Amino acid sequence: MRKVLVLLLVLPFFAQAQSVGVKDIPAGEDTTIEIKKGSKISDREFEVVTEEEDIEGEAAPLLKEARANWKKACADWKKDVKELNKENQVLSLNCGKMECSTVSMESTCQSKAKYKLKVRVK
């Protein structure tokens, strides 16, 4: 009888379950919590894609103004791409080399912009 009593007192200390604290998760909706044992390496596979896009500044009577317009167009393009950057997909942005030309008293600067994206394959 004594052994059974001691066993009943000691057994709860060995049979404790692990608990996980979950904070800031709304309980009003259906929620799934998945716990896996092992490394944190995800099974997602990504591919790096390089693309090009034309950037052209507004035409201006002076070459200096045309260069400034191209720089503004480049900055706007970078800003737009970064705003669309969900899940940190953008790896690099490069506006390329500016080339200016003058036609009928107006100068225009343009370039080939390149960017690299990380795209999920699966």
Short mmCIF file of N, CA and C in Angstrom, two decimals, residues 77-122:
data_model
loop_
_atom_site.label_atom_id
_atom_site.label_comp_id
_atom_site.label_asym_id
_atom_site.label_seq_id
_atom_site.Cartn_x
_atom_site.Cartn_y
_atom_site.Cartn_z
N TRP A 77 10.94 54.90 -59.97
CA TRP A 77 10.86 53.48 -60.33
C TRP A 77 11.30 52.61 -59.16
N LYS A 78 12.41 52.98 -58.53
CA LYS A 78 12.89 52.21 -57.38
C LYS A 78 11.86 52.23 -56.25
N LYS A 79 11.27 53.39 -56.01
CA LYS A 79 10.27 53.52 -54.95
C LYS A 79 9.06 52.63 -55.25
N ASP A 80 8.58 52.63 -56.49
CA ASP A 80 7.44 51.81 -56.87
C ASP A 80 7.73 50.32 -56.70
N VAL A 81 8.90 49.90 -57.12
CA VAL A 81 9.26 48.48 -56.99
C VAL A 81 9.36 48.09 -55.52
N LYS A 82 9.94 48.95 -54.71
CA LYS A 82 10.07 48.63 -53.29
C LYS A 82 8.72 48.59 -52.59
N GLU A 83 7.76 49.40 -53.02
CA GLU A 83 6.42 49.37 -52.43
C GLU A 83 5.70 48.06 -52.76
N LEU A 84 5.99 47.51 -53.91
CA LEU A 84 5.39 46.24 -54.32
C LEU A 84 6.16 45.03 -53.80
N ASN A 85 7.21 45.28 -53.05
CA ASN A 85 8.11 44.21 -52.59
C ASN A 85 7.50 43.47 -51.40
N LYS A 86 6.70 42.47 -51.69
CA LYS A 86 6.12 41.63 -50.63
C LYS A 86 7.03 40.43 -50.44
N GLU A 87 7.18 40.03 -49.22
CA GLU A 87 7.99 38.86 -48.85
C GLU A 87 9.46 39.02 -49.24
N ASN A 88 9.95 40.25 -49.30
CA ASN A 88 11.36 40.53 -49.60
C ASN A 88 11.84 39.80 -50.85
N GLN A 89 11.12 39.96 -51.94
CA GLN A 89 11.45 39.28 -53.18
C GLN A 89 12.51 40.00 -53.99
N VAL A 90 12.64 41.31 -53.83
CA VAL A 90 13.59 42.08 -54.63
C VAL A 90 15.00 41.91 -54.05
N LEU A 91 15.91 41.43 -54.88
CA LEU A 91 17.29 41.24 -54.45
C LEU A 91 18.17 42.43 -54.83
N SER A 92 17.96 42.98 -56.03
CA SER A 92 18.76 44.14 -56.44
C SER A 92 17.99 44.98 -57.46
N LEU A 93 18.28 46.28 -57.41
CA LEU A 93 17.71 47.24 -58.36
C LEU A 93 18.84 48.08 -58.91
N ASN A 94 18.86 48.28 -60.24
CA ASN A 94 19.90 49.07 -60.87
C ASN A 94 19.28 49.81 -62.04
N CYS A 95 19.36 51.14 -62.03
CA CYS A 95 18.76 51.94 -63.11
C CYS A 95 19.57 51.89 -64.39
N GLY A 96 20.78 51.40 -64.35
CA GLY A 96 21.58 51.28 -65.56
C GLY A 96 22.29 52.58 -65.90
N LYS A 97 22.96 52.57 -67.05
CA LYS A 97 23.74 53.73 -67.49
C LYS A 97 22.84 54.68 -68.28
N MET A 98 22.86 55.93 -67.86
CA MET A 98 22.04 56.95 -68.51
C MET A 98 22.65 57.33 -69.86
N GLU A 99 21.79 57.37 -70.88
CA GLU A 99 22.20 57.83 -72.21
C GLU A 99 21.26 58.95 -72.63
N CYS A 100 21.82 60.07 -73.01
CA CYS A 100 21.01 61.25 -73.37
C CYS A 100 21.12 61.53 -74.87
N SER A 101 20.03 62.03 -75.40
CA SER A 101 20.01 62.41 -76.81
C SER A 101 19.18 63.69 -76.95
N THR A 102 19.53 64.47 -77.98
CA THR A 102 18.82 65.72 -78.22
C THR A 102 18.17 65.65 -79.61
N VAL A 103 16.85 65.89 -79.62
CA VAL A 103 16.09 65.88 -80.87
C VAL A 103 15.21 67.13 -80.87
N SER A 104 15.32 67.91 -81.93
CA SER A 104 14.56 69.15 -82.12
C SER A 104 14.50 70.00 -80.84
N MET A 105 15.66 70.34 -80.34
CA MET A 105 15.86 71.27 -79.23
C MET A 105 15.40 70.74 -77.88
N GLU A 106 15.12 69.44 -77.77
CA GLU A 106 14.75 68.86 -76.48
C GLU A 106 15.64 67.67 -76.20
N SER A 107 16.16 67.62 -74.97
CA SER A 107 17.03 66.51 -74.55
C SER A 107 16.22 65.52 -73.73
N THR A 108 16.52 64.26 -73.97
CA THR A 108 15.86 63.17 -73.24
C THR A 108 16.93 62.18 -72.80
N CYS A 109 16.83 61.72 -71.55
CA CYS A 109 17.76 60.71 -71.04
C CYS A 109 16.98 59.44 -70.73
N GLN A 110 17.60 58.30 -71.05
CA GLN A 110 16.95 57.01 -70.83
C GLN A 110 18.00 55.97 -70.49
N SER A 111 17.54 54.81 -70.01
CA SER A 111 18.44 53.71 -69.67
C SER A 111 17.67 52.41 -69.60
N LYS A 112 18.40 51.32 -69.54
CA LYS A 112 17.82 49.99 -69.33
C LYS A 112 18.05 49.63 -67.87
N ALA A 113 16.98 49.58 -67.10
CA ALA A 113 17.08 49.22 -65.69
C ALA A 113 17.04 47.71 -65.56
N LYS A 114 17.79 47.19 -64.60
CA LYS A 114 17.81 45.75 -64.34
C LYS A 114 17.44 45.51 -62.89
N TYR A 115 16.72 44.42 -62.67
CA TYR A 115 16.40 44.03 -61.29
C TYR A 115 16.38 42.52 -61.18
N LYS A 116 16.68 42.06 -59.97
CA LYS A 116 16.66 40.63 -59.69
C LYS A 116 15.59 40.38 -58.65
N LEU A 117 14.78 39.35 -58.92
CA LEU A 117 13.70 38.95 -58.03
C LEU A 117 13.89 37.51 -57.59
N LYS A 118 13.48 37.25 -56.36
CA LYS A 118 13.46 35.88 -55.85
C LYS A 118 12.01 35.42 -55.96
N VAL A 119 11.76 34.43 -56.83
CA VAL A 119 10.41 33.97 -57.12
C VAL A 119 10.25 32.54 -56.62
N ARG A 120 9.14 32.28 -55.92
CA ARG A 120 8.89 30.93 -55.42
C ARG A 120 8.47 30.02 -56.57
N VAL A 121 9.09 28.86 -56.67
CA VAL A 121 8.81 27.92 -57.75
C VAL A 121 7.64 27.02 -57.38
N LYS A 122 7.62 26.54 -56.15
CA LYS A 122 6.56 25.62 -55.71
C LYS A 122 5.31 26.37 -55.40
#
